[in-house]
Amino acid sequence: LESISRVPGNQVGFNTAATAALNRSVYDASTAKKLDTAFSSPGSVEAQLSSAASLGDVYDILKIKEDSIRVILLQPGNFDDQIKISMALRPFRSEEYKALSHIWAGEAKEHTIVVHNFECKIQGNLHTALQFLRPRSGEPRMLWADALCVNQASDEEKNVQVPRMGQIYNFAKKVLVWLGPPTKQSQRAIAYFNAFFGSDPGTSKFEESYWEN
């Protein structure tokens, strides 16, 4: 389910379109250009990642700076395949990523995924979302998900990144709102909202494409 994003007056998201435009207007374009140049030459970073001894090392190598965020690259696979991801740094306001919004509560069982060849346990709700969201083939999908993109073992990092979450969602290409696997009732709700908002040309329709296996 894709949220309605950047619609004037829409209170579903974190900010209105006007706020987003204002934030972008104060962003120095020359800074963005320098960041793009820096991130386009990842050779040394890849070499460090290949020699990482733990997932903690991966987070340290991909240390978040003031003008960057950590994103995940969700690798293609079949629905029941083990989730495999890699991580990378991207410019904070790049609009290259889609931000995932999900509840942390869910089934008590944890699931093991692979992050840069290291095992990592995540909660069931996030695991299910990644199963539905990952591409079946082709290129990896770039996402931002707080449970993975913020080092949950570092209180220092969380104290810095959590206050930035509103901006991270605001500058995302789109916000993906995961409410859970589809049901007959949810499909009826999607049809209702699409019919309700369909007459507004400035409003994006809700989509069910991520529910198709």
CSV table of C-alpha atoms in Angstrom, one decimal:
chain,number,residue,atom,x,y,z
A,1,LEU,CA,0.0,0.0,0.0
A,2,GLU,CA,1.5,3.3,-1.0
A,3,SER,CA,0.6,6.3,1.0
A,4,ILE,CA,-0.7,9.6,-0.4
A,5,SER,CA,2.4,11.7,-0.4
A,6,ARG,CA,3.0,15.5,-0.8
A,7,VAL,CA,-0.6,16.4,-1.2
A,8,PRO,CA,-1.4,20.0,0.0
A,9,GLY,CA,-3.5,19.9,3.1
A,10,ASN,CA,-3.1,16.1,3.5
A,11,GLN,CA,-2.4,15.3,7.1
A,12,VAL,CA,-1.6,11.6,6.5
A,13,GLY,CA,2.1,12.2,6.0
A,14,PHE,CA,4.6,14.1,8.1
A,15,ASN,CA,4.6,17.4,6.1
A,16,THR,CA,2.5,19.1,3.5
A,17,ALA,CA,3.8,19.8,0.0
A,18,ALA,CA,4.4,23.4,0.9
A,19,THR,CA,6.7,22.4,3.7
A,20,ALA,CA,8.6,19.9,1.5
A,21,ALA,CA,9.1,22.6,-1.2
A,22,LEU,CA,10.4,25.1,1.5
A,23,ASN,CA,12.8,22.5,2.9
A,24,ARG,CA,14.1,21.8,-0.6
A,25,SER,CA,14.5,25.5,-1.4
A,26,VAL,CA,17.0,26.0,1.4
A,27,TYR,CA,19.1,23.0,0.5
A,28,ASP,CA,22.3,24.1,-1.1
A,29,ALA,CA,22.5,22.6,-4.6
A,30,SER,CA,26.3,22.7,-4.6
A,31,THR,CA,26.3,20.5,-1.5
A,32,ALA,CA,24.1,18.0,-3.3
A,33,LYS,CA,26.5,17.9,-6.2
A,34,LYS,CA,29.5,17.4,-4.0
A,35,LEU,CA,27.7,14.6,-2.1
A,36,ASP,CA,26.7,12.9,-5.4
A,37,THR,CA,30.3,13.0,-6.5
A,38,ALA,CA,31.5,11.5,-3.2
A,39,PHE,CA,28.9,8.7,-3.2
A,40,SER,CA,29.5,7.8,-6.9
A,41,SER,CA,33.0,6.4,-6.1
A,42,PRO,CA,32.3,3.6,-3.6
A,43,GLY,CA,35.4,1.5,-4.3
A,44,SER,CA,37.1,2.1,-1.0
A,45,VAL,CA,33.9,1.6,0.9
A,46,GLU,CA,33.3,-1.7,-0.8
A,47,ALA,CA,36.8,-2.9,0.0
A,48,GLN,CA,36.2,-2.1,3.7
A,49,LEU,CA,32.8,-3.8,3.6
A,50,SER,CA,34.4,-7.0,2.1
A,51,SER,CA,36.7,-7.2,5.1
A,52,ALA,CA,34.1,-6.4,7.8
A,53,ALA,CA,34.2,-9.0,10.6
A,54,SER,CA,30.7,-8.3,12.0
A,55,LEU,CA,27.4,-6.5,11.3
A,56,GLY,CA,28.6,-3.8,13.8
A,57,ASP,CA,31.6,-3.2,11.5
A,58,VAL,CA,29.2,-2.7,8.6
A,59,TYR,CA,27.4,0.0,10.5
A,60,ASP,CA,30.7,1.6,11.5
A,61,ILE,CA,32.0,1.7,7.9
A,62,LEU,CA,28.7,3.2,6.7
A,63,LYS,CA,28.7,5.8,9.4
A,64,ILE,CA,25.9,8.3,8.9
A,65,LYS,CA,27.0,11.9,8.5
A,66,GLU,CA,25.1,15.2,8.7
A,67,ASP,CA,24.2,15.2,4.9
A,68,SER,CA,23.7,11.4,4.5
A,69,ILE,CA,21.4,8.6,5.4
A,70,ARG,CA,21.9,4.8,5.4
A,71,VAL,CA,19.6,2.9,3.0
A,72,ILE,CA,19.0,-0.8,2.4
A,73,LEU,CA,19.2,-2.4,-1.0
A,74,LEU,CA,16.6,-5.2,-1.0
A,75,GLN,CA,17.9,-8.0,-3.2
A,76,PRO,CA,15.5,-9.8,-5.6
A,77,GLY,CA,14.1,-13.2,-4.7
A,78,ASN,CA,11.0,-15.4,-4.5
A,79,PHE,CA,8.5,-14.8,-1.8
A,80,ASP,CA,9.7,-17.6,0.5
A,81,ASP,CA,13.5,-17.1,-0.1
A,82,GLN,CA,15.6,-15.8,2.7
A,83,ILE,CA,15.7,-12.0,2.8
A,84,LYS,CA,19.1,-10.6,1.7
A,85,ILE,CA,20.0,-7.0,1.8
A,86,SER,CA,23.0,-4.7,1.5
A,87,MET,CA,23.4,-1.2,2.8
A,88,ALA,CA,24.7,2.0,1.4
A,89,LEU,CA,25.0,5.7,2.1
A,90,ARG,CA,23.1,8.2,0.1
A,91,PRO,CA,22.7,12.0,0.2
A,92,PHE,CA,20.1,13.0,2.7
A,93,ARG,CA,17.8,14.8,0.2
A,94,SER,CA,18.5,12.6,-2.8
A,95,GLU,CA,14.9,11.5,-3.3
A,96,GLU,CA,16.3,8.2,-4.6
A,97,TYR,CA,14.8,6.0,-1.8
A,98,LYS,CA,11.3,5.0,-0.7
A,99,ALA,CA,10.7,5.2,3.0
A,100,LEU,CA,8.9,2.3,4.7
A,101,SER,CA,6.5,3.0,7.5
A,102,HIS,CA,5.5,0.0,9.6
A,103,ILE,CA,4.5,-0.9,13.1
A,104,TRP,CA,7.1,-2.6,15.3
A,105,ALA,CA,4.6,-4.8,17.0
A,106,GLY,CA,3.8,-8.0,15.4
A,107,GLU,CA,4.3,-11.7,15.8
A,108,ALA,CA,6.6,-12.6,18.6
A,109,LYS,CA,8.8,-14.8,16.5
A,110,GLU,CA,11.9,-13.2,15.0
A,111,HIS,CA,13.1,-13.9,11.5
A,112,THR,CA,16.7,-14.1,10.4
A,113,ILE,CA,17.8,-12.2,7.3
A,114,VAL,CA,21.2,-11.7,5.7
A,115,VAL,CA,22.8,-8.3,5.8
A,116,HIS,CA,26.1,-8.1,4.0
A,117,ASN,CA,26.6,-11.9,4.6
A,118,PHE,CA,25.9,-11.4,8.3
A,119,GLU,CA,22.8,-12.8,10.0
A,120,CYS,CA,20.4,-10.2,11.5
A,121,LYS,CA,17.2,-10.9,13.4
A,122,ILE,CA,14.1,-8.7,12.7
A,123,GLN,CA,10.5,-8.7,13.9
A,124,GLY,CA,7.9,-10.5,12.0
A,125,ASN,CA,6.0,-7.5,10.7
A,126,LEU,CA,9.0,-6.0,9.0
A,127,HIS,CA,10.0,-9.4,7.6
A,128,THR,CA,6.6,-9.8,6.0
A,129,ALA,CA,6.7,-6.3,4.6
A,130,LEU,CA,10.1,-7.0,3.0
A,131,GLN,CA,8.8,-10.3,1.5
A,132,PHE,CA,6.0,-8.4,-0.2
A,133,LEU,CA,8.1,-5.4,-1.2
A,134,ARG,CA,11.2,-7.1,-2.7
A,135,PRO,CA,11.4,-7.4,-6.5
A,136,ARG,CA,11.1,-10.9,-7.9
A,137,SER,CA,13.9,-10.2,-10.4
A,138,GLY,CA,16.0,-7.3,-11.8
A,139,GLU,CA,17.6,-4.6,-9.7
A,140,PRO,CA,17.6,-4.3,-5.9
A,141,ARG,CA,15.1,-2.0,-4.4
A,142,MET,CA,16.3,1.0,-2.4
A,143,LEU,CA,14.4,1.5,0.8
A,144,TRP,CA,14.8,3.3,4.2
A,145,ALA,CA,13.5,1.4,7.2
A,146,ASP,CA,14.4,2.6,10.6
A,147,ALA,CA,14.8,-0.8,12.2
A,148,LEU,CA,17.6,-1.6,9.8
A,149,CYS,CA,18.9,1.8,8.5
A,150,VAL,CA,19.5,3.0,12.1
A,151,ASN,CA,21.9,1.0,14.2
A,152,GLN,CA,19.6,-0.2,16.9
A,153,ALA,CA,22.6,-1.2,19.0
A,154,SER,CA,23.9,2.4,19.2
A,155,ASP,CA,22.0,4.7,21.6
A,156,GLU,CA,24.2,7.5,20.3
A,157,GLU,CA,23.1,7.0,16.7
A,158,LYS,CA,19.4,6.5,17.7
A,159,ASN,CA,19.5,9.8,19.6
A,160,VAL,CA,20.6,11.6,16.5
A,161,GLN,CA,18.6,9.8,13.8
A,162,VAL,CA,15.2,9.5,15.5
A,163,PRO,CA,14.6,13.3,15.5
A,164,ARG,CA,15.5,13.3,11.8
A,165,MET,CA,12.8,10.7,10.9
A,166,GLY,CA,10.2,13.3,9.9
A,167,GLN,CA,12.7,14.8,7.4
A,168,ILE,CA,13.7,11.4,6.1
A,169,TYR,CA,10.1,10.6,5.3
A,170,ASN,CA,9.5,14.1,3.9
A,171,PHE,CA,12.4,13.9,1.4
A,172,ALA,CA,11.7,10.3,0.3
A,173,LYS,CA,10.6,9.7,-3.2
A,174,LYS,CA,7.5,8.0,-1.8
A,175,VAL,CA,6.4,6.7,1.6
A,176,LEU,CA,5.3,3.1,1.7
A,177,VAL,CA,2.8,2.4,4.5
A,178,TRP,CA,2.7,-1.3,5.4
A,179,LEU,CA,-0.5,-2.2,7.2
A,180,GLY,CA,-0.1,-6.0,6.8
A,181,PRO,CA,-0.9,-8.8,4.4
A,182,PRO,CA,-4.0,-8.3,2.2
A,183,THR,CA,-7.5,-9.5,3.2
A,184,LYS,CA,-10.8,-9.3,1.4
A,185,GLN,CA,-11.8,-6.4,3.7
A,186,SER,CA,-8.6,-4.5,2.9
A,187,GLN,CA,-9.1,-4.9,-0.8
A,188,ARG,CA,-12.6,-3.5,-0.5
A,189,ALA,CA,-11.1,-0.6,1.5
A,190,ILE,CA,-8.5,0.1,-1.2
A,191,ALA,CA,-11.3,0.2,-3.8
A,192,TYR,CA,-13.3,2.6,-1.7
A,193,PHE,CA,-10.4,5.0,-1.1
A,194,ASN,CA,-9.5,5.0,-4.8
A,195,ALA,CA,-13.1,5.8,-5.7
A,196,PHE,CA,-13.2,8.5,-3.1
A,197,PHE,CA,-10.0,10.2,-4.1
A,198,GLY,CA,-10.2,9.5,-7.8
A,199,SER,CA,-11.7,12.8,-8.6
A,200,ASP,CA,-8.8,14.7,-7.2
A,201,PRO,CA,-6.0,15.0,-9.8
A,202,GLY,CA,-3.5,16.0,-7.1
A,203,THR,CA,-3.9,12.8,-5.1
A,204,SER,CA,-2.1,9.5,-5.8
A,205,LYS,CA,-4.2,6.4,-5.8
A,206,PHE,CA,-3.6,3.6,-3.3
A,207,GLU,CA,-1.9,0.6,-4.9
A,208,GLU,CA,-2.1,-3.1,-4.3
A,209,SER,CA,0.8,-4.1,-6.5
A,210,TYR,CA,3.1,-5.0,-3.6
A,211,TRP,CA,0.6,-7.6,-2.6
A,212,GLU,CA,1.0,-9.6,-5.8
A,213,ASN,CA,3.4,-12.5,-5.3
